[in-house]
Amino acid sequence: MKQQKPLTREQYLKKFSRAVRWRLPPQESEEAISDYRELIFQEERDPERLVEELGEPVQAAHLLTDVKTYRRWLKIFVVLAFGLFLQVRWVWTAWPAVRFWGWDWGVFGEGWRGVAVMVAGLITSLYWFRRHGQKSGGAPKGLWLSCAAVLLFAAGTMILLWYVSSPSFLEYYRTVMEVAHRVPWQIKLLRELMMEGGVAYTLAALAGLVLARCYDRRWLALYSLALTAATLCVFVVFSLNSIDLTYAQAFEMQTYLFTRIIPIGAVGLVGTGVALC
Amino acid sequence: MLKKDLLELCLLQLLSQGDKYGYEVLTPLRSAFPDTQESAIYALLRGLGKENLTEWYMAPGGGGPDRKYYKLTSAGRARLEALRGDWRNMRDAIASFGVE
């Protein structure tokens, strides 16, 4: 049987830090990591016997865990992660039905489900992290950059949507479909931005959640912003499903969409602002 | 008295002899309780701090970086006295069965 190589001091500390940051609030975990650094890097310590003397890193982190608080956090995390999963699922299952022909009554108004999940996610996460989260010093490194990236990407998608949902483009689209039976590239691009973007926003939101737990609660701003962007994707896709270009009212799509997108986005931005405070 | 209480008693007793840094506390206890890992002893030490039985301060370590030294608080001394009492009672009870 192949014998496992013993962990080096650095590897041990890295594994321990990862486990303890997930289980304990930031201030406590930093304290434990600093104590373990001192214990591990003692001159007298035999690095070959680290695990034997100190125990497995995850087990060591487990011993420091307040099980009740940790379980409560896990429940909150599972609920929030499930909300994100729903957003991705809705975008991916709803888009293939977008045809702009034949009003699908079955999905009319279903975009609001995504909005309900977003509001629940924002309230739950802000409540939890303002009570149990911690922040230290200035804004965490990378927070502004990641938020700006999400914001720019979402704004770009919304600009394309503004163009695609304009009456002139919808008229052009109807003509192209009737005459040439082909989908314009703008619609194909919008599809990619909605579907792939929806997944990317969800992953960014999940990362924000994990970073808020492990390092600084202000990372929740990334979660709030990315969740809002993912929700807008869900709302738009379900709304596009309800378009039927054979109806004259369909050409008011732009007004319909943006009178709803703007307040939803504003709610998300308020949530992001609160997360940053 | 459970094993955890015995460990706590030894830990507090050790600190009653003078302020000590983490490694100085953990190694003798692991030698005395070989089936207990240092992480468990550290968790206990941390728990005592949370209960305000011990406190810590940073001080220069022998030539290296600063070390975290642990010391007993007055509440810690009271707890040590209580555990000593429990230990004597248990020792007498066991001795009454002829166990030496």
XYZ file of C-alpha atoms in Angstrom:
377
model
C 0.000 0.000 0.000
C 1.244 3.480 -0.897
C 2.114 5.495 2.182
C 0.699 9.024 2.368
C 3.223 11.851 2.531
C 2.971 13.749 5.827
C 1.618 17.288 5.640
C 4.146 20.109 5.734
C 3.626 22.896 8.268
C 2.365 25.208 5.507
C -0.042 22.605 4.141
C -1.372 21.897 7.609
C -1.954 25.575 8.345
C -3.617 26.092 4.948
C -6.026 23.189 5.474
C -6.767 24.253 9.026
C -7.332 27.894 7.998
C -9.767 26.885 5.274
C -11.764 24.660 7.628
C -11.795 27.073 10.531
C -12.765 30.103 8.410
C -15.844 28.256 7.176
C -16.866 27.153 10.661
C -16.108 30.148 12.890
C -16.934 33.850 12.619
C -14.036 35.828 11.005
C -12.594 37.336 14.199
C -12.546 34.007 16.040
C -11.119 32.136 13.074
C -8.289 34.673 12.643
C -7.431 34.271 16.325
C -7.391 30.462 16.058
C -5.270 30.580 12.893
C -2.756 32.875 14.570
C -2.574 30.527 17.595
C -2.090 27.490 15.366
C 0.598 29.290 13.375
C 2.472 29.784 16.639
C 1.955 26.148 17.663
C 2.906 24.685 14.279
C 6.016 26.768 13.717
C 7.538 26.055 17.132
C 11.197 25.178 16.700
C 10.808 22.095 18.889
C 7.939 20.759 16.778
C 8.698 17.748 14.594
C 6.991 18.511 11.255
C 6.787 14.784 10.462
C 4.465 14.264 13.453
C 2.169 17.259 12.996
C -1.012 15.286 12.341
C -0.191 12.748 15.054
C 0.287 15.463 17.664
C -2.276 18.048 16.629
C -4.847 15.841 14.907
C -6.278 16.184 11.386
C -6.713 19.867 10.425
C -10.459 19.510 9.789
C -10.888 17.640 13.047
C -8.957 20.389 14.850
C -11.306 22.986 13.332
C -14.291 20.853 14.288
C -13.189 20.854 17.928
C -13.321 24.649 17.963
C -16.765 24.800 16.374
C -19.811 25.905 18.276
C -22.000 23.205 16.728
C -25.314 24.973 17.310
C -24.225 28.227 15.656
C -22.504 26.355 12.832
C -25.607 24.286 12.065
C -27.687 27.452 12.005
C -25.247 28.948 9.486
C -25.348 25.793 7.350
C -29.155 25.984 7.211
C -29.017 29.629 6.116
C -26.362 28.790 3.526
C -28.359 25.892 2.083
C -31.484 28.070 1.786
C -29.591 30.890 0.051
C -27.716 28.485 -2.248
C -30.995 26.779 -3.157
C -32.438 30.186 -4.106
C -29.488 30.696 -6.448
C -29.939 27.230 -7.929
C -33.590 28.037 -8.662
C -32.608 31.181 -10.577
C -30.235 29.210 -12.826
C -32.765 26.456 -13.324
C -35.484 28.908 -14.338
C -33.294 30.739 -16.841
C -32.113 27.505 -18.452
C -35.505 25.873 -18.664
C -37.450 28.963 -19.739
C -35.243 30.334 -22.507
C -35.669 27.466 -25.016
C -39.394 28.315 -25.085
C -38.752 31.914 -26.201
C -40.087 32.196 -29.761
C -41.849 35.559 -29.853
C -44.754 33.663 -31.385
C -47.617 32.073 -29.573
C -48.192 33.593 -26.175
C -47.391 31.065 -23.489
C -50.014 31.751 -20.855
C -48.462 29.073 -18.695
C -45.457 31.231 -17.859
C -47.120 34.640 -17.777
C -46.085 36.376 -14.573
C -43.712 33.566 -13.576
C -40.755 35.937 -13.678
C -42.043 37.317 -10.392
C -41.071 34.019 -8.750
C -37.440 34.961 -9.325
C -38.092 38.385 -7.818
C -39.681 36.780 -4.748
C -36.610 34.538 -4.329
C -34.348 37.593 -4.682
C -36.215 39.589 -2.025
C -36.220 36.593 0.342
C -32.484 36.046 -0.295
C -31.628 39.707 0.307
C -33.629 39.968 3.517
C -32.347 36.654 4.927
C -28.698 37.261 4.085
C -28.655 40.886 5.266
C -30.377 39.947 8.515
C -27.968 37.063 9.175
C -24.746 38.848 8.296
C -25.629 42.071 10.096
C -26.242 40.019 13.215
C -23.454 37.444 12.943
C -21.046 38.706 10.270
C -17.946 40.769 10.916
C -15.978 43.367 9.033
C -12.471 44.579 9.610
C -10.581 47.582 8.268
C -11.079 48.886 4.766
C -13.060 47.234 1.992
C -11.733 43.747 1.162
C -9.329 43.446 -1.750
C -11.122 42.592 -4.974
C -14.601 43.557 -3.763
C -14.928 46.721 -5.832
C -13.465 45.046 -8.903
C -15.813 42.056 -8.765
C -18.852 44.273 -8.104
C -17.872 46.555 -10.989
C -17.497 43.534 -13.288
C -20.979 42.240 -12.399
C -22.469 45.720 -12.750
C -20.861 46.337 -16.152
C -21.852 42.931 -17.493
C -25.434 43.349 -16.297
C -25.632 46.905 -17.659
C -24.343 45.702 -21.042
C -27.025 42.994 -21.136
C -29.721 45.521 -20.260
C -28.556 47.881 -23.018
C -28.812 45.037 -25.535
C -32.252 44.175 -24.153
C -33.336 47.809 -24.536
C -32.316 47.634 -28.192
C -33.854 44.202 -28.850
C -37.171 45.058 -27.190
C -37.576 48.325 -29.122
C -40.558 48.411 -31.537
C -38.269 48.991 -34.547
C -36.141 45.909 -33.781
C -39.185 43.740 -33.076
C -40.613 44.790 -36.458
C -37.284 43.909 -38.100
C -37.217 40.607 -36.231
C -40.714 39.711 -37.390
C -39.791 40.443 -40.999
C -36.561 38.432 -40.838
C -38.359 35.466 -39.280
C -41.201 35.546 -41.790
C -39.030 36.014 -44.864
C -35.669 34.419 -44.107
C -36.613 32.119 -41.188
C -33.459 32.957 -39.335
C -32.828 34.321 -35.854
C -30.931 37.655 -35.845
C -27.542 37.629 -34.121
C -28.751 40.164 -31.559
C -31.276 37.634 -30.259
C -28.628 34.891 -30.231
C -26.301 37.170 -28.272
C -29.055 38.054 -25.829
C -29.704 34.342 -25.356
C -26.049 33.714 -24.480
C -25.910 36.697 -22.150
C -29.032 35.546 -20.344
C -28.198 31.844 -20.059
C -24.437 31.898 -19.568
C -24.656 35.201 -17.711
C -27.291 33.740 -15.393
C -24.886 30.955 -14.440
C -21.971 33.379 -14.048
C -24.006 35.703 -11.801
C -25.086 32.761 -9.677
C -21.516 31.550 -9.250
C -20.425 35.103 -8.369
C -23.247 35.344 -5.811
C -22.217 32.014 -4.290
C -18.595 33.175 -4.106
C -19.756 36.403 -2.433
C -21.660 34.394 0.148
C -18.691 32.157 0.967
C -16.279 35.106 1.137
C -18.690 37.028 3.380
C -18.708 34.093 5.761
C -14.969 33.441 5.677
C -13.435 36.914 5.514
C -15.587 40.034 5.651
C -19.340 40.471 5.625
C -19.077 43.268 3.041
C -18.572 40.538 0.434
C -22.329 40.199 0.735
C -22.480 43.186 -1.644
C -21.221 40.871 -4.397
C -23.898 38.320 -3.477
C -26.641 40.985 -3.525
C -25.526 42.478 -6.830
C -25.042 39.150 -8.616
C -28.334 37.807 -7.235
C -30.102 40.903 -8.581
C -28.502 40.405 -12.001
C -29.507 36.721 -12.043
C -33.056 37.680 -11.025
C -33.295 40.196 -13.861
C -32.275 37.410 -16.265
C -35.078 35.194 -14.918
C -37.608 38.017 -15.103
C -36.638 38.963 -18.664
C -36.618 35.393 -19.958
C -40.077 34.656 -18.565
C -41.346 37.982 -19.898
C -39.933 37.279 -23.368
C -41.725 33.958 -23.237
C -44.958 35.883 -23.001
C -44.375 37.926 -26.182
C -46.441 37.211 -29.248
C -45.509 39.464 -32.129
C -48.830 38.838 -33.850
C -50.382 41.080 -31.182
C -49.937 44.836 -31.568
C -49.373 45.239 -27.795
C -46.200 43.165 -28.103
C -44.507 46.249 -29.514
C -44.875 47.931 -26.131
C -42.505 45.314 -24.719
C -39.720 47.782 -24.056
C -41.894 49.940 -21.802
C -43.370 46.871 -20.108
C -39.959 45.383 -19.340
C -38.123 48.474 -18.209
C -40.869 49.824 -15.961
C -40.352 46.593 -14.006
C -36.615 46.034 -14.437
C -35.738 49.470 -13.029
C -37.527 49.043 -9.666
C -36.240 45.435 -9.307
C -32.698 46.657 -10.008
C -33.169 49.527 -7.546
C -34.181 47.091 -4.785
C -31.048 45.037 -5.497
C -28.845 48.133 -5.448
C -30.300 49.223 -2.117
C -29.539 45.731 -0.763
C -25.982 46.038 -2.116
C -25.580 49.422 -0.440
C -26.806 48.059 2.897
C -24.386 45.110 2.587
C -21.498 47.540 2.111
C -22.300 49.557 5.260
C -15.035 13.756 37.356
C -14.732 13.216 33.653
C -11.503 13.080 31.696
C -12.278 16.588 30.426
C -12.425 17.833 34.026
C -9.106 16.135 34.813
C -7.547 17.794 31.779
C -8.980 21.126 32.866
C -7.647 20.610 36.374
C -4.146 19.868 35.076
C -4.289 22.787 32.662
C -5.333 25.256 35.345
C -2.768 23.806 37.747
C -0.066 24.286 35.118
C -1.052 27.913 34.621
C -1.187 28.485 38.382
C 2.565 27.817 38.417
C 3.217 30.754 36.103
C 2.233 32.270 32.767
C 2.907 29.937 29.848
C 2.744 30.072 26.051
C 0.641 27.612 24.035
C 3.270 25.006 23.257
C 4.436 24.998 26.898
C 0.890 24.197 28.002
C 0.033 21.666 25.323
C 3.094 19.381 25.299
C 3.187 18.324 28.980
C -0.542 17.701 28.919
C -0.261 15.557 25.807
C 2.514 13.582 27.494
C 0.311 13.052 30.553
C -2.746 12.155 28.421
C -1.200 10.384 25.406
C -4.541 9.501 23.816
C -5.514 13.182 23.691
C -4.387 15.316 20.780
C -3.117 18.833 21.204
C -6.013 20.228 19.202
C -8.410 18.963 21.877
C -6.300 20.555 24.621
C -6.118 23.795 22.640
C -9.919 23.748 22.263
C -10.180 23.383 26.026
C -7.729 26.228 26.604
C -9.732 28.412 24.239
C -12.958 27.469 26.006
C -11.428 28.553 29.342
C -10.603 31.913 27.799
C -14.202 32.329 26.648
C -15.369 31.625 30.204
C -12.922 34.283 31.469
C -10.996 31.694 33.475
C -7.815 32.577 31.599
C -6.559 35.609 29.721
C -3.642 36.197 27.375
C -1.036 38.772 26.407
C 1.698 38.950 23.809
C 5.322 38.944 24.928
C 8.658 38.398 23.189
C 9.511 34.719 22.735
C 13.093 33.405 22.976
C 14.660 35.258 20.059
C 11.730 34.543 17.715
C 8.468 36.365 17.106
C 6.178 37.418 19.972
C 4.326 34.606 21.698
C 0.876 34.457 23.195
C 1.136 33.859 26.939
C -1.798 32.539 28.939
C -2.460 33.396 32.586
C -5.059 32.544 35.164
C -7.699 35.061 36.195
C -9.170 35.206 39.684
C -12.181 33.270 38.360
C -9.722 30.696 37.026
C -8.133 30.330 40.477
C -11.552 29.798 42.028
C -12.345 27.178 39.397
C -9.014 25.470 40.086
C -9.852 25.307 43.816
C -13.263 23.789 43.032
C -11.732 21.174 40.738
C -9.059 20.354 43.341
C -11.860 19.741 45.863
C -13.663 17.462 43.387
C -10.422 15.622 42.696
C -9.735 15.017 46.424
C -13.282 13.733 46.938
C -12.971 11.372 44.011
C -9.530 10.176 45.098
C -10.866 9.457 48.648
C -13.918 7.687 47.277
C -11.789 5.463 45.062
C -9.357 4.813 47.910
C -12.271 3.675 50.109
C -12.663 0.748 47.682
C -9.086 -0.214 48.321
C -7.792 1.126 45.041
C -4.339 2.567 45.483
